[in-house]
GROMACS .gro file of C-alpha atoms in nm:
model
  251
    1UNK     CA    1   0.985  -2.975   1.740
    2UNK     CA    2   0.732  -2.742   1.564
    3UNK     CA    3   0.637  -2.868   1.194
    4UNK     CA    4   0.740  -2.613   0.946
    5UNK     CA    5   0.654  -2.603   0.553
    6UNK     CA    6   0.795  -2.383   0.307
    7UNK     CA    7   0.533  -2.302   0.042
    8UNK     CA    8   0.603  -2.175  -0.309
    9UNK     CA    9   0.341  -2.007  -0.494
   10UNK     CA   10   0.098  -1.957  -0.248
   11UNK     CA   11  -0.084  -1.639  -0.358
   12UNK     CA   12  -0.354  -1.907  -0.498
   13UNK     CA   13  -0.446  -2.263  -0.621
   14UNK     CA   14  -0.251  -2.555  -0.510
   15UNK     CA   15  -0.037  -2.303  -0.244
   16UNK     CA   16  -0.326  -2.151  -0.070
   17UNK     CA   17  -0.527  -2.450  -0.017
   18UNK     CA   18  -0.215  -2.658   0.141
   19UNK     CA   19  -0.115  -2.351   0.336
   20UNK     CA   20  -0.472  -2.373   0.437
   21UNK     CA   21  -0.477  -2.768   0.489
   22UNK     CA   22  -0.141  -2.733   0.710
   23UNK     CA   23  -0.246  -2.422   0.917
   24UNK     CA   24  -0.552  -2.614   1.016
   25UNK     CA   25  -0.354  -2.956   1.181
   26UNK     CA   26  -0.115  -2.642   1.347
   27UNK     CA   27   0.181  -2.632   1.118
   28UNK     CA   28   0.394  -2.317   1.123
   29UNK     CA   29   0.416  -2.169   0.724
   30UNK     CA   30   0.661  -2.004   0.537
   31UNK     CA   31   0.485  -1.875   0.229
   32UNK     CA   32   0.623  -1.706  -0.080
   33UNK     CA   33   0.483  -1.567  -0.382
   34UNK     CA   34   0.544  -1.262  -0.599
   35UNK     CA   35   0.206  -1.075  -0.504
   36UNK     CA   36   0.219  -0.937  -0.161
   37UNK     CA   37  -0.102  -0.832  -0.102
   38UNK     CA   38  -0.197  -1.190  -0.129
   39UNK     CA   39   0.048  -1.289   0.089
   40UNK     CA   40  -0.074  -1.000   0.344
   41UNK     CA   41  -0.441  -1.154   0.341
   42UNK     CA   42  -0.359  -1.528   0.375
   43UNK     CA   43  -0.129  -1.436   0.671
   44UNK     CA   44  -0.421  -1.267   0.856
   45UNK     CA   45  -0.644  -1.539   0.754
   46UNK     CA   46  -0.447  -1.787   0.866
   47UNK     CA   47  -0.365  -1.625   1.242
   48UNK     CA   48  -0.408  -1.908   1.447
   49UNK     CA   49  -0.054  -2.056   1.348
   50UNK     CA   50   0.279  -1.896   1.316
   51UNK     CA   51   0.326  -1.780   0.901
   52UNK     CA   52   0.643  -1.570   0.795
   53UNK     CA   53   0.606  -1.459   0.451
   54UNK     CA   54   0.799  -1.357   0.151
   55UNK     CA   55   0.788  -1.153  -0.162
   56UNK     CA   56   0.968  -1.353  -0.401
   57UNK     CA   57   1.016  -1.482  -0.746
   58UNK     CA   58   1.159  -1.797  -0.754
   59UNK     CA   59   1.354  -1.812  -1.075
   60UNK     CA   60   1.577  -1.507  -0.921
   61UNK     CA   61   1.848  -1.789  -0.700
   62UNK     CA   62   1.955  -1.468  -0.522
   63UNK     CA   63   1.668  -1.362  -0.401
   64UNK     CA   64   1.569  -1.740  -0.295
   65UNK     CA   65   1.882  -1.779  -0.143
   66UNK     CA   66   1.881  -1.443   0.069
   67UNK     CA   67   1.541  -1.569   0.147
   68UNK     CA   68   1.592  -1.881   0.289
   69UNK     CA   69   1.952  -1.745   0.467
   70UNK     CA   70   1.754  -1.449   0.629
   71UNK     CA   71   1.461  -1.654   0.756
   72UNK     CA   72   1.401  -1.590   1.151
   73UNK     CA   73   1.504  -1.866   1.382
   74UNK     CA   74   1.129  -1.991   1.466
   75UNK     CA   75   1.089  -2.065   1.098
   76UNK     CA   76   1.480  -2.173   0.938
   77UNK     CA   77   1.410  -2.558   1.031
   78UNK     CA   78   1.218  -2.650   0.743
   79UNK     CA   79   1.029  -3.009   0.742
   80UNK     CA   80   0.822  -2.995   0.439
   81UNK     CA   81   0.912  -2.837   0.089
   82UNK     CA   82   0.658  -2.757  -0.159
   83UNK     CA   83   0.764  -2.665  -0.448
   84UNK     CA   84   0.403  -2.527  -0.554
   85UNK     CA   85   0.523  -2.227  -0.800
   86UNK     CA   86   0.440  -2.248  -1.124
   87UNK     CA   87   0.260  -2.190  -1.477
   88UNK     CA   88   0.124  -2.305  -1.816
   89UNK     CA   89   0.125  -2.060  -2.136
   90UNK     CA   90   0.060  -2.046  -2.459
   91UNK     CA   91  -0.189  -2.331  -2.497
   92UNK     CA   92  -0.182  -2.290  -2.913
   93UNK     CA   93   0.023  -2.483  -3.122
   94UNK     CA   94   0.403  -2.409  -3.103
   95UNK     CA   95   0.498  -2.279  -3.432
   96UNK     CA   96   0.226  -1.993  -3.322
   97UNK     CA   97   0.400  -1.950  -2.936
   98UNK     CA   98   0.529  -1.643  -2.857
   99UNK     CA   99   0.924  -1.793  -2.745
  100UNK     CA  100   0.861  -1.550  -2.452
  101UNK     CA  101   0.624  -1.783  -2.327
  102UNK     CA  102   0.863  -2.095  -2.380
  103UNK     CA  103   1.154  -1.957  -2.199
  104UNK     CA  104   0.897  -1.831  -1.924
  105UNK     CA  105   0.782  -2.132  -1.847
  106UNK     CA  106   1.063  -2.318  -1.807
  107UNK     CA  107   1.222  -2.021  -1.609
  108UNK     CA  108   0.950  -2.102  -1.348
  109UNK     CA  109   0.875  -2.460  -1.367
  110UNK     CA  110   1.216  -2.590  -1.357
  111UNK     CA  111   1.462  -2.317  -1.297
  112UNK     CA  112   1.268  -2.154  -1.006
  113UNK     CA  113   1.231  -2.539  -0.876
  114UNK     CA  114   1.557  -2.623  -0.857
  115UNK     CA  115   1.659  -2.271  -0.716
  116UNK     CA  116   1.445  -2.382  -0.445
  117UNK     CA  117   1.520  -2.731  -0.361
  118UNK     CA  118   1.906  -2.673  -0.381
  119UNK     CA  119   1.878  -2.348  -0.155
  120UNK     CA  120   1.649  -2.584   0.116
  121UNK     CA  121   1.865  -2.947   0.092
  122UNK     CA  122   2.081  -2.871   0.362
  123UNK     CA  123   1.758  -2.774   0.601
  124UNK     CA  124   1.604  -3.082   0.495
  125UNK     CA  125   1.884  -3.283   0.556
  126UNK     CA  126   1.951  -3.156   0.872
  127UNK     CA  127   1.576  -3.170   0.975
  128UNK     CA  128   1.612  -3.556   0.874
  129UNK     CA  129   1.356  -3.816   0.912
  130UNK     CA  130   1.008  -3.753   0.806
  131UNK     CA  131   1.093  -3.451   0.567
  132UNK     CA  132   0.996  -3.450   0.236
  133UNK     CA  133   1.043  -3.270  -0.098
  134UNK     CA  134   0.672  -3.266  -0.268
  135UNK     CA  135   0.700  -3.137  -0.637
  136UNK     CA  136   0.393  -3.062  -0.796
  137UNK     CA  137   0.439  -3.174  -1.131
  138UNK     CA  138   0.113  -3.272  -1.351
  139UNK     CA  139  -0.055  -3.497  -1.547
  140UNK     CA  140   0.129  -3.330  -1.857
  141UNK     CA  141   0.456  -3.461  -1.731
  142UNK     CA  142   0.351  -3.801  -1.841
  143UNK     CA  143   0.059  -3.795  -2.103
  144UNK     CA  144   0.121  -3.518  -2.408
  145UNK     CA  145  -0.174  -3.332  -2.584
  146UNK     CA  146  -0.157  -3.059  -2.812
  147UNK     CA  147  -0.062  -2.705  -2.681
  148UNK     CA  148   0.150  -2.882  -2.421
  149UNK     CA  149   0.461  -2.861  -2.564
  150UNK     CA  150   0.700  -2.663  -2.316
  151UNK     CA  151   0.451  -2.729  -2.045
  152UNK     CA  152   0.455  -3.086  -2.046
  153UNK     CA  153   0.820  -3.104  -2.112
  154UNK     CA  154   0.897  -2.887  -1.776
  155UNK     CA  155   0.617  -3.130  -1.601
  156UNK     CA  156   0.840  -3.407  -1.723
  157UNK     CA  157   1.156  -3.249  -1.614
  158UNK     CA  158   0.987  -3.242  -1.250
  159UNK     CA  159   0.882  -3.608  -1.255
  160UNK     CA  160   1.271  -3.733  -1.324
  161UNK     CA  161   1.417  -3.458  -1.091
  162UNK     CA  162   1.225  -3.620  -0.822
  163UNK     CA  163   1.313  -3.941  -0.903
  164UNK     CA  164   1.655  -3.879  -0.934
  165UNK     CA  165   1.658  -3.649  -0.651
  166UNK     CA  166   1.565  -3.979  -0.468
  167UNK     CA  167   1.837  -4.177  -0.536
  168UNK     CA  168   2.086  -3.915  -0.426
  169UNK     CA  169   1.899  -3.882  -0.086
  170UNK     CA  170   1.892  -4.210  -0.019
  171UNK     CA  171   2.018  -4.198   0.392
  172UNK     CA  172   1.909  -3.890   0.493
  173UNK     CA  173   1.568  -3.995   0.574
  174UNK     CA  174   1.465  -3.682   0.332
  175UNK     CA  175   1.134  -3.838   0.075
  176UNK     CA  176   1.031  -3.673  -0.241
  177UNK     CA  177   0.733  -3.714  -0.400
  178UNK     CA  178   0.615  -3.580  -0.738
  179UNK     CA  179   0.202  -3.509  -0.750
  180UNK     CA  180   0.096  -3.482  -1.035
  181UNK     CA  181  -0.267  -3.348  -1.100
  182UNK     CA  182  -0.466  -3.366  -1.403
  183UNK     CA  183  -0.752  -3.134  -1.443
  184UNK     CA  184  -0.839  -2.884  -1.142
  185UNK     CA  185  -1.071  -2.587  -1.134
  186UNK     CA  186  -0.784  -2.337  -1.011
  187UNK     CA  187  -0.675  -1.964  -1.156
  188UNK     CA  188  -0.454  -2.266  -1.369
  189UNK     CA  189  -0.659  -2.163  -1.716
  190UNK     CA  190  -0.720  -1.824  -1.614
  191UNK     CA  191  -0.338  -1.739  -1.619
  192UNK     CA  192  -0.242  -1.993  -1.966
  193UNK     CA  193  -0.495  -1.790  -2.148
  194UNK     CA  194  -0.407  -1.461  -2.010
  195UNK     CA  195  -0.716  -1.410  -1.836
  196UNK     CA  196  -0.964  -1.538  -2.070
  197UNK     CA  197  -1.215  -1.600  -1.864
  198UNK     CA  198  -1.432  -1.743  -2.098
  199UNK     CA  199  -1.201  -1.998  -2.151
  200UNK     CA  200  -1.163  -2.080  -1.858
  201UNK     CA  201  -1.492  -2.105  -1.767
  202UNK     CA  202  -1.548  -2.351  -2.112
  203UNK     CA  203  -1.312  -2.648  -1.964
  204UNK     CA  204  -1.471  -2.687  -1.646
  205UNK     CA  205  -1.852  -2.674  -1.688
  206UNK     CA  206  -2.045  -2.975  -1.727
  207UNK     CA  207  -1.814  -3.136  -1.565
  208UNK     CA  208  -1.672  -3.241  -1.196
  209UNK     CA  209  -1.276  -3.107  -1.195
  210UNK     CA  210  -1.015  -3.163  -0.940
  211UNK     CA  211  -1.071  -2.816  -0.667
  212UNK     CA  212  -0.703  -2.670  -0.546
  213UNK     CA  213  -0.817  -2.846  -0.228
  214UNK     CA  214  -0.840  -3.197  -0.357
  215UNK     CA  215  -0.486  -3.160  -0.364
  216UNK     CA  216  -0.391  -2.994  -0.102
  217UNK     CA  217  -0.504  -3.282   0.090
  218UNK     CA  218  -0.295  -3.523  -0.082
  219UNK     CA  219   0.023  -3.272  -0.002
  220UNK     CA  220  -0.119  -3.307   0.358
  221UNK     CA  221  -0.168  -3.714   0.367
  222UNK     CA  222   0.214  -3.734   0.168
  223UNK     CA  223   0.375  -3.518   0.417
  224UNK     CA  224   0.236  -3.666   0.707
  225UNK     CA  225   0.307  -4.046   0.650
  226UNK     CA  226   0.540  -4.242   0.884
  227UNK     CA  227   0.880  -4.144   0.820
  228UNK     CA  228   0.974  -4.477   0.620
  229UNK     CA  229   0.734  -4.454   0.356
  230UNK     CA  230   0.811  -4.202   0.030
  231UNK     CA  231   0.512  -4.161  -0.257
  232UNK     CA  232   0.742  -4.149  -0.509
  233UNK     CA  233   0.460  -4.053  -0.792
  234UNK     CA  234   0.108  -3.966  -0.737
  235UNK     CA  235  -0.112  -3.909  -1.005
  236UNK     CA  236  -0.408  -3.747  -0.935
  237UNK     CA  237  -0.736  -3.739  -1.160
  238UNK     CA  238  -1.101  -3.658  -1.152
  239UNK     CA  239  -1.314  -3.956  -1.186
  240UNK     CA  240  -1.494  -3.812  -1.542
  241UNK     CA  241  -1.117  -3.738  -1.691
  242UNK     CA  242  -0.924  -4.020  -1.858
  243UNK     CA  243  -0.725  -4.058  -2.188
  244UNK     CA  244  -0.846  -3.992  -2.582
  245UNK     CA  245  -0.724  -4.280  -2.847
  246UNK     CA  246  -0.391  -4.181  -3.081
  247UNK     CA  247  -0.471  -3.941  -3.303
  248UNK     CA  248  -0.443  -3.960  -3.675
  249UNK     CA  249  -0.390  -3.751  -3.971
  250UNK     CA  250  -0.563  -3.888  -4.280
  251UNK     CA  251  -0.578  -3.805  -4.644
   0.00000   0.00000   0.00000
């Protein structure tokens, strides 16, 4: 049977680079994301595999299940599901956060995930042993900073949906696996700061981050195991990131 992964989100970042990492060990894609000329360009990149992609905004459950119904017959048995779509916004403090921002992220990060995990379960099921659920939550899920707010809370919203998801996929032979990466040079900051590049470009020099394809390869190495081993967590860090001590207001 030909491996088949279902990528969210894979216009950049985390997406491209697994598509990338899969296409190259021969895995057939199905990639989504809401810019298609994006999607055009990785398809011809990636043209010695079979990709199928889609246009599509995750947090519509429509359009992700008409998507997932309609997908041609080479390319309906899923294996792998990674649920790659996602954002940060608004990295001020909250009483200055636009609620826009708020209700977008957890429109995307939690809503659009579950829209398409609950469309794919029956696939995955049905596929059986060996295929996996990888969430991509973050570091945020588990460690809070300020400006995190919403975005940590969705992160942490992942982590628990793929634990709990677990328990209620116990016999199926389906694994999930939250990975959850701390700081990678990606369009990540780019995007939170609505293209401040500046910004962007601040965080990550003088330093070594995380690249999208650091973590691609961990998607790759989770979804390949033997079929009776599940990562439940993987946290994911560069070697010059670690924590600050509790911080304290004083007189």
């Amino acid at each position: 049977m030909t491996n088949i992964a279902f990528i969210t989100g894979a216009t950049s970042g985390f997406g491209r680079a697994a598509a990338r990492r899969f296409a190259q060990d021969g895995w057939s894609l199905v990639l989504s994301g809401r810019r298609m000329e994006r999607l055009i360009e990785l398809k011809e990149e990636l043209n010695n595999v079979p990709v199928h992609i889609i246009q599509l905004d995750v947090r519509d459950d429509q359009a992700v299940k008409t998507a997932v119904t309609e997908l041609p017959a080479e390319f309906a048995q899923i294996k792998v599901l990674i649920n790659n779509a996602g954002l940060a916004l608004a990295p001020q403090s909250a009483e200055k956060v636009d609620l826009k921002d708020w209700h977008t992220m957890i429109d995307t990060n939690i809503t659009g995930l579950v829209n398409v995990t609950h469309a794919l379960l029956p696939t995955l099921i049905k596929t059986g042993a060996g295929s996996s659920v990888i969430n991509i939550g973050s570091i945020a899920g588990e460690w809070p900073y300020p400006g995190s707010h919403v975005y940590g809370a969705s992160k942490a919203f992942v982590k628990q949906f793929s634990y709990n998801l677990r328990c209620d996929l116990l016999g199926t032979g389906v694994r999930v696996t939250d990975i959850a990466p701390g700081m990678a040079e990606t369009e990540f900051t780019l995007v939170r700061t609505k293209g401040d590049q500046q910004a962007s470009d601040n965080l990550y020099k003088t330093t070594t981050p995380l690249s999208a394809e650091d973590i691609a390869e961990q998607m790759f190495y989770v979804a390949t195991l033997p079929d009776h081993i599940n990562i439940n967590r993987l946290e994911v860090m560069p070697t010059r990131q670690a924590w600050s001590p509790f911080a304290v207001d004083r007189d």
